[in-house]
C-alpha positions as a printed Julia matrix, in Angstrom:
111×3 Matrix{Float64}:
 13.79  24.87  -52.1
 10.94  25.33  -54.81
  8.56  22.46  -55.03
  8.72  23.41  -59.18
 12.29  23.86  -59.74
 14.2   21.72  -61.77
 17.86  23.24  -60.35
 16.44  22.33  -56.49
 15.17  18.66  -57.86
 18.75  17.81  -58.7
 20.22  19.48  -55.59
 17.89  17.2   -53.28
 18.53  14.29  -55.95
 15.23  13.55  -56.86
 16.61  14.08  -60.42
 19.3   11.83  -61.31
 22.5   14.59  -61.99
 26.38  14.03  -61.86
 27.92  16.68  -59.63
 31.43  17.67  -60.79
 31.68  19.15  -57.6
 29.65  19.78  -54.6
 30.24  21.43  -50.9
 27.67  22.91  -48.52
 26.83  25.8   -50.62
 26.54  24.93  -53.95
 27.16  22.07  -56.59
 27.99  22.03  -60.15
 26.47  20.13  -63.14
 27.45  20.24  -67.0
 24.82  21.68  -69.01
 22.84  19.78  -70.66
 22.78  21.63  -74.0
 26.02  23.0   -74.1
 27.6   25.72  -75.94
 30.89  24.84  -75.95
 33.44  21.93  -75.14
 32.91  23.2   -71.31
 29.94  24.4   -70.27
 29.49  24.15  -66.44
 26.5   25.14  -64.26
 27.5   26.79  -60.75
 24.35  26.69  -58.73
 23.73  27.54  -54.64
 21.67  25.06  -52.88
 19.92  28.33  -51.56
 16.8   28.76  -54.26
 17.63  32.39  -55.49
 15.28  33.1   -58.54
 17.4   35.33  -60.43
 20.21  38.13  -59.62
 17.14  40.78  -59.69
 16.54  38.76  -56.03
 19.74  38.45  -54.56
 20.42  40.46  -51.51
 22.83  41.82  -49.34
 23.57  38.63  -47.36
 24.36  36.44  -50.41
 27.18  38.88  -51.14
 29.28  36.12  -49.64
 28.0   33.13  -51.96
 28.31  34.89  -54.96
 31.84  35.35  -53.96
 32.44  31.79  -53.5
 30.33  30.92  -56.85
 33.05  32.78  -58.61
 35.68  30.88  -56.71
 34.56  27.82  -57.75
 33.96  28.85  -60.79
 38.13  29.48  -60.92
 38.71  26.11  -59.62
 36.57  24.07  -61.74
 38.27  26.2   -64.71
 41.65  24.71  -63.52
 40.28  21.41  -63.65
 38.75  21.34  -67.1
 41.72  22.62  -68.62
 40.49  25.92  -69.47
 42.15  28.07  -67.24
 45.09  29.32  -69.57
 43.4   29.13  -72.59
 40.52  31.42  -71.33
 36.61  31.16  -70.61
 33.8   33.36  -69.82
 31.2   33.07  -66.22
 28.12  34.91  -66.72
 24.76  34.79  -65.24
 21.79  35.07  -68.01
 18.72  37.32  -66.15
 14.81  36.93  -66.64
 13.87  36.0   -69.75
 15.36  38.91  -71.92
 18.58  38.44  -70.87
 18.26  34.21  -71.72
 17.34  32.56  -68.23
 15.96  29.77  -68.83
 15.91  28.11  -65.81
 15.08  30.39  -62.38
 17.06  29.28  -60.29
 20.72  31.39  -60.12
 22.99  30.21  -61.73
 26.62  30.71  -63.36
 27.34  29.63  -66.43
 31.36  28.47  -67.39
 32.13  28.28  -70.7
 35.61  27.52  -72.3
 37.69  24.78  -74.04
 37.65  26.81  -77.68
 40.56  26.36  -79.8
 41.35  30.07  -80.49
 44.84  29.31  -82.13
């Protein structure tokens, strides 16, 4: 945890946050400025700064981050119709916040 972060305040509840779903490993929030109709955070309870400072043992959370990232997709309805799950990266890639984090976005009507 970072004594600074905003991502590991709402993890350890210090900061009031809903959590649309939570398990040992991570939790995930709706963005507060979304983008679209769904915009979901994905975020580890391990403080990771950015990908630039992942390593080889979080090879299996990232994995699971993606995982989730399918279920939650199921349960907001976006699954058929399509969204995206990207990670922004340091500041010229549009991280705002650094603490990792995946980003799902869906729930466009595309018809």
């Amino acid at each position: 945890m970072a004594a600074d972060c905003i991502f590991c305040k709402i993890i350890g509840k210090e900061i009031p946050s809903e959590f649309i779903y939570e398990d040992e490993d991570m939790i995930a929030i709706r963005d507060i400025n979304p983008k679209a109709p769904v915009h979901l955070l994905i975020i580890p309870r391990k403080h990771i700064r950015s990908i630039n400072d992942i390593e080889a043992c979080d090879e299996a959370l990232l994995g699971r981050m993606m995982t989730v990232a399918k279920g939650l997709a199921a349960k907001e309805g976006t699954d058929q119709s399509g969204y995206r799950v990207f990670f922004n990266v340091e500041k010229g890639g549009g991280q705002e916040v650094f603490h990792l984090h995946l980003h799902l976005v869906g729930g466009f009507d595309r018809s």
